[in-house]
mmCIF file of C-alpha atoms in Angstrom:
data_model
loop_
_atom_site.group_PDB
_atom_site.id
_atom_site.type_symbol
_atom_site.label_atom_id
_atom_site.label_comp_id
_atom_site.label_asym_id
_atom_site.label_seq_id
_atom_site.Cartn_x
_atom_site.Cartn_y
_atom_site.Cartn_z
ATOM 1 C CA MET A 210 58.530 37.086 48.514
ATOM 2 C CA GLU A 211 59.582 34.413 50.997
ATOM 3 C CA LYS A 212 63.321 34.039 51.466
ATOM 4 C CA GLY A 213 64.263 31.157 49.238
ATOM 5 C CA ILE A 214 64.705 29.980 45.663
ATOM 6 C CA HIS A 215 62.549 27.492 43.800
ATOM 7 C CA TYR A 216 64.966 25.981 41.259
ATOM 8 C CA LEU A 217 63.576 24.203 38.192
ATOM 9 C CA ALA A 218 66.275 22.239 36.341
ATOM 10 C CA PHE A 219 64.994 21.483 32.829
ATOM 11 C CA GLY A 220 66.621 19.859 29.842
ATOM 12 C CA ASP A 221 68.417 16.845 28.463
ATOM 13 C CA SER A 222 70.962 14.376 29.870
ATOM 14 C CA LEU A 223 73.258 17.189 31.030
ATOM 15 C CA THR A 224 70.518 18.293 33.411
ATOM 16 C CA VAL A 225 70.129 14.654 34.508
ATOM 17 C CA GLY A 226 73.882 14.547 35.204
ATOM 18 C CA TYR A 227 74.491 11.541 32.971
ATOM 19 C CA GLY A 228 78.124 10.469 33.138
ATOM 20 C CA ALA A 229 78.601 11.359 36.822
ATOM 21 C CA SER A 230 77.634 9.554 40.004
ATOM 22 C CA GLU A 231 74.452 10.660 41.761
ATOM 23 C CA GLY A 232 74.755 14.080 43.368
ATOM 24 C CA HIS A 233 77.678 15.126 41.167
ATOM 25 C CA GLY A 234 75.871 16.620 38.165
ATOM 26 C CA PHE A 235 75.865 20.406 37.833
ATOM 27 C CA VAL A 236 72.298 20.676 39.203
ATOM 28 C CA PRO A 237 72.909 19.427 42.780
ATOM 29 C CA ILE A 238 76.305 21.188 42.847
ATOM 30 C CA LEU A 239 74.651 24.500 41.910
ATOM 31 C CA GLN A 240 71.778 23.943 44.342
ATOM 32 C CA ASN A 241 74.191 23.404 47.240
ATOM 33 C CA ARG A 242 76.396 26.349 46.312
ATOM 34 C CA LEU A 243 73.475 28.769 46.050
ATOM 35 C CA LYS A 244 72.115 27.516 49.368
ATOM 36 C CA SER A 245 75.505 28.111 50.979
ATOM 37 C CA LYS A 246 76.439 31.428 49.320
ATOM 38 C CA LEU A 247 73.002 33.074 49.581
ATOM 39 C CA ASN A 248 72.185 31.450 52.925
ATOM 40 C CA VAL A 249 68.603 30.669 51.867
ATOM 41 C CA PRO A 250 66.657 27.457 51.188
ATOM 42 C CA VAL A 251 66.917 26.281 47.574
ATOM 43 C CA THR A 252 64.185 23.781 46.694
ATOM 44 C CA LEU A 253 64.797 21.734 43.568
ATOM 45 C CA LYS A 254 62.435 20.350 40.938
ATOM 46 C CA HIS A 255 64.346 18.083 38.581
ATOM 47 C CA ALA A 256 62.918 17.896 35.049
ATOM 48 C CA GLY A 257 65.770 16.395 33.040
ATOM 49 C CA THR A 258 65.253 13.720 30.360
ATOM 50 C CA ASN A 259 68.046 11.622 28.887
ATOM 51 C CA GLY A 260 68.221 11.885 25.104
ATOM 52 C CA ALA A 261 65.686 14.709 24.771
ATOM 53 C CA THR A 262 65.884 16.911 21.681
ATOM 54 C CA THR A 263 64.725 20.539 21.579
ATOM 55 C CA GLY A 264 61.534 19.306 19.897
ATOM 56 C CA GLN A 265 60.782 16.904 22.738
ATOM 57 C CA LEU A 266 61.570 19.530 25.371
ATOM 58 C CA LEU A 267 59.269 22.019 23.623
ATOM 59 C CA GLU A 268 56.512 19.391 23.568
ATOM 60 C CA ALA A 269 56.960 18.849 27.317
ATOM 61 C CA ILE A 270 56.581 22.574 28.036
ATOM 62 C CA MET A 271 53.491 22.775 25.816
ATOM 63 C CA SER A 272 51.702 19.681 27.116
ATOM 64 C CA ASP A 273 52.945 18.667 30.590
ATOM 65 C CA ALA A 274 50.605 20.248 33.146
ATOM 66 C CA GLU A 275 52.861 19.425 36.097
ATOM 67 C CA LEU A 276 55.845 21.028 34.367
ATOM 68 C CA GLN A 277 53.753 24.110 33.594
ATOM 69 C CA MET A 278 52.893 24.425 37.290
ATOM 70 C CA GLU A 279 56.582 24.178 38.171
ATOM 71 C CA ILE A 280 57.383 26.912 35.628
ATOM 72 C CA GLN A 281 54.818 29.138 37.325
ATOM 73 C CA LYS A 282 56.371 28.498 40.767
ATOM 74 C CA ALA A 283 60.030 28.730 39.753
ATOM 75 C CA THR A 284 62.287 31.650 40.588
ATOM 76 C CA LEU A 285 65.356 30.078 38.906
ATOM 77 C CA MET A 286 65.343 27.843 35.831
ATOM 78 C CA THR A 287 68.308 26.292 34.027
ATOM 79 C CA ILE A 288 67.928 24.863 30.524
ATOM 80 C CA THR A 289 70.224 22.440 28.678
ATOM 81 C CA ALA A 290 69.076 21.686 25.135
ATOM 82 C CA GLY A 291 70.442 21.138 21.652
ATOM 83 C CA GLY A 292 73.214 18.603 22.155
ATOM 84 C CA ASN A 293 71.031 15.761 20.907
ATOM 85 C CA ASP A 294 69.882 17.775 17.884
ATOM 86 C CA LEU A 295 73.545 18.316 17.024
ATOM 87 C CA ILE A 296 74.608 14.702 17.583
ATOM 88 C CA GLN A 297 71.701 13.277 15.563
ATOM 89 C CA ALA A 298 72.656 15.492 12.608
ATOM 90 C CA ALA A 299 76.384 14.887 12.984
ATOM 91 C CA ILE A 300 76.052 11.128 12.482
ATOM 92 C CA PRO A 301 74.834 11.302 8.845
ATOM 93 C CA PHE A 302 77.210 14.240 8.261
ATOM 94 C CA PHE A 303 80.131 12.117 9.466
ATOM 95 C CA TYR A 304 79.312 9.355 6.969
ATOM 96 C CA GLU A 305 78.032 11.381 4.014
ATOM 97 C CA GLY A 306 79.804 14.729 4.401
ATOM 98 C CA ASP A 307 76.726 16.780 3.472
ATOM 99 C CA ASN A 308 76.374 19.697 5.875
ATOM 100 C CA ALA A 309 72.733 20.258 4.848
ATOM 101 C CA VAL A 310 71.702 18.021 7.767
ATOM 102 C CA LEU A 311 73.589 20.269 10.197
ATOM 103 C CA LYS A 312 72.067 23.413 8.670
ATOM 104 C CA ALA A 313 68.608 21.882 9.084
ATOM 105 C CA ALA A 314 69.405 20.887 12.689
ATOM 106 C CA LEU A 315 70.550 24.432 13.475
ATOM 107 C CA HIS A 316 67.342 25.868 12.032
ATOM 108 C CA THR A 317 65.216 23.403 14.037
ATOM 109 C CA TYR A 318 67.190 24.190 17.189
ATOM 110 C CA GLU A 319 66.702 27.950 16.739
ATOM 111 C CA THR A 320 62.991 27.592 16.040
ATOM 112 C CA ASN A 321 62.366 25.253 18.984
ATOM 113 C CA TYR A 322 64.417 27.324 21.417
ATOM 114 C CA ARG A 323 62.496 30.495 20.554
ATOM 115 C CA ARG A 324 59.227 28.618 20.989
ATOM 116 C CA MET A 325 60.345 27.225 24.355
ATOM 117 C CA ILE A 326 61.174 30.687 25.717
ATOM 118 C CA ASN A 327 57.944 32.156 24.320
ATOM 119 C CA ALA A 328 55.944 29.305 25.867
ATOM 120 C CA ILE A 329 57.621 29.830 29.255
ATOM 121 C CA ASN A 330 56.802 33.547 29.110
ATOM 122 C CA LYS A 331 53.164 32.772 28.249
ATOM 123 C CA ILE A 332 52.847 30.238 31.076
ATOM 124 C CA ARG A 333 54.077 32.915 33.470
ATOM 125 C CA ALA A 334 51.787 35.675 32.165
ATOM 126 C CA GLY A 335 50.362 37.600 35.112
ATOM 127 C CA ILE A 336 52.881 36.254 37.645
ATOM 128 C CA THR A 337 54.593 39.173 39.329
ATOM 129 C CA LYS A 338 57.594 37.455 40.925
ATOM 130 C CA PRO A 339 60.460 37.312 38.433
ATOM 131 C CA LEU A 340 61.977 34.142 37.009
ATOM 132 C CA LEU A 341 65.698 34.135 36.242
ATOM 133 C CA ILE A 342 66.422 31.753 33.342
ATOM 134 C CA ALA A 343 69.927 30.496 32.600
ATOM 135 C CA VAL A 344 70.330 28.939 29.158
ATOM 136 C CA ILE A 345 73.477 26.805 29.070
ATOM 137 C CA GLY A 346 75.456 26.757 25.840
ATOM 138 C CA LEU A 347 76.982 23.661 24.272
ATOM 139 C CA TYR A 348 80.478 22.290 24.692
ATOM 140 C CA ASN A 349 81.689 20.138 21.798
ATOM 141 C CA PRO A 350 80.366 16.620 22.560
ATOM 142 C CA ILE A 351 81.822 15.150 19.346
ATOM 143 C CA PRO A 352 85.318 16.603 18.781
ATOM 144 C CA GLN A 353 86.142 13.565 16.646
ATOM 145 C CA VAL A 354 83.665 14.716 13.972
ATOM 146 C CA PRO A 355 85.224 17.064 11.386
ATOM 147 C CA ASP A 356 83.866 20.629 11.580
ATOM 148 C CA ALA A 357 81.921 19.851 14.792
ATOM 149 C CA ALA A 358 83.574 22.769 16.610
ATOM 150 C CA TYR A 359 82.357 25.166 13.898
ATOM 151 C CA TRP A 360 78.776 23.949 14.201
ATOM 152 C CA VAL A 361 78.779 23.957 18.011
ATOM 153 C CA GLN A 362 79.835 27.598 17.885
ATOM 154 C CA ARG A 363 77.068 28.362 15.365
ATOM 155 C CA PHE A 364 74.561 26.823 17.796
ATOM 156 C CA ASN A 365 76.030 28.862 20.665
ATOM 157 C CA LEU A 366 76.098 32.102 18.674
ATOM 158 C CA PHE A 367 72.338 31.893 18.187
ATOM 159 C CA LEU A 368 71.735 31.802 21.957
ATOM 160 C CA ARG A 369 72.804 35.452 22.248
ATOM 161 C CA LYS A 370 69.613 36.383 20.412
ATOM 162 C CA LEU A 371 67.557 34.923 23.263
ATOM 163 C CA GLU A 372 68.983 37.205 25.952
ATOM 164 C CA GLN A 373 66.421 39.209 27.902
ATOM 165 C CA PRO A 374 66.663 41.140 31.199
ATOM 166 C CA HIS A 375 65.954 37.951 33.175
ATOM 167 C CA LEU A 376 67.412 35.450 30.692
ATOM 168 C CA CYS A 377 71.160 34.986 30.641
ATOM 169 C CA VAL A 378 73.215 32.738 28.390
ATOM 170 C CA VAL A 379 75.984 30.846 30.197
ATOM 171 C CA GLN A 380 78.652 29.564 27.822
ATOM 172 C CA VAL A 381 80.796 26.573 28.799
ATOM 173 C CA TYR A 382 82.403 25.819 25.422
ATOM 174 C CA ASP A 383 85.869 27.181 26.139
ATOM 175 C CA ALA A 384 86.135 25.338 29.477
ATOM 176 C CA PHE A 385 86.056 22.017 27.587
ATOM 177 C CA VAL A 386 88.279 22.841 24.588
ATOM 178 C CA GLY A 387 91.289 20.520 24.633
ATOM 179 C CA GLN A 388 90.205 19.090 28.004
ATOM 180 C CA ALA A 389 88.395 15.916 26.932
ATOM 181 C CA MET A 390 90.705 13.715 29.008
ATOM 182 C CA ARG A 391 89.964 15.777 32.124
ATOM 183 C CA TYR A 392 86.288 16.650 31.728
ATOM 184 C CA ILE A 393 84.573 14.042 29.521
ATOM 185 C CA SER A 394 83.292 10.708 30.895
ATOM 186 C CA ASP A 395 84.115 7.240 29.600
ATOM 187 C CA ASP A 396 81.270 7.365 27.070
ATOM 188 C CA ALA A 397 83.284 10.092 25.225
ATOM 189 C CA ILE A 398 80.216 12.370 25.026
ATOM 190 C CA HIS A 399 78.950 13.446 28.453
ATOM 191 C CA PRO A 400 80.901 15.372 31.096
ATOM 192 C CA ASN A 401 82.381 13.502 34.036
ATOM 193 C CA GLU A 402 82.160 14.838 37.595
ATOM 194 C CA ASP A 403 84.967 17.347 37.004
ATOM 195 C CA GLY A 404 83.254 18.462 33.801
ATOM 196 C CA TYR A 405 79.948 19.066 35.579
ATOM 197 C CA GLU A 406 81.827 21.047 38.208
ATOM 198 C CA GLN A 407 83.088 23.321 35.414
ATOM 199 C CA VAL A 408 79.485 23.868 34.291
ATOM 200 C CA ALA A 409 78.454 24.645 37.878
ATOM 201 C CA ASN A 410 81.375 27.112 38.192
ATOM 202 C CA ARG A 411 80.173 29.046 35.140
ATOM 203 C CA LEU A 412 76.574 29.070 36.372
ATOM 204 C CA GLU A 413 77.537 30.231 39.850
ATOM 205 C CA ALA A 414 79.648 33.062 38.431
ATOM 206 C CA ALA A 415 76.819 34.182 36.144
ATOM 207 C CA LEU A 416 73.894 33.821 38.558
ATOM 208 C CA LEU A 417 74.986 34.602 42.094
ATOM 209 C CA GLU A 418 74.996 38.393 41.839
ATOM 210 C CA GLN A 419 71.819 38.478 39.752
ATOM 211 C CA LEU A 420 69.937 36.291 42.221
ATOM 212 C CA GLN A 421 71.179 38.428 45.098
ATOM 213 C CA GLN A 422 69.916 41.611 43.442
ATOM 214 C CA LEU A 423 66.681 40.104 42.158
ATOM 215 C CA TYR A 424 65.444 38.508 45.343
ATOM 216 C CA PHE A 425 67.525 39.506 48.327
ATOM 217 C CA ALA A 426 68.706 43.079 47.796
#
């Protein structure tokens, strides 16, 4: 394999870097750090969509031919998904107090995430070079909603079930607990630049050694 990493950043507004100025989301921070630490080219394909739910992200993987080609080429892929599923369910829960909507959202999230990973594996059938996937867990984007922390942790707990030899789950939840003033942007939902740096820190710690062993050992 040629010396270098083809990085596919896929997901929702966290992948876009919403809430930070251009170049200060976790994606460009991670790209630059990997380039520096591994001393190899890191090409980036950005496939983030503001507001995307797990259902919409699954649909993109299933139907977007260009995205499928990028999945075939990628050697590193990060995924952010589920925050919008949670927020959309939390709004009626906040007003009505019925946690059935959150239970349904969790079930949908689990089903869609499994389908996304299965679809990625199918798209890459027959490709010999490995793809390292980093699934990024949720921080609590709505601490003002009662019981939100419990449900965020339920969402994150599920992600453990997805782990495979080349799929790691990178949790960021505890980095944000009690740190909203430091790490959340003015919209009170998305990370600010310091928050995205925390996400990049967790990704770098989780991925650097694995990438080194996988591609450059």
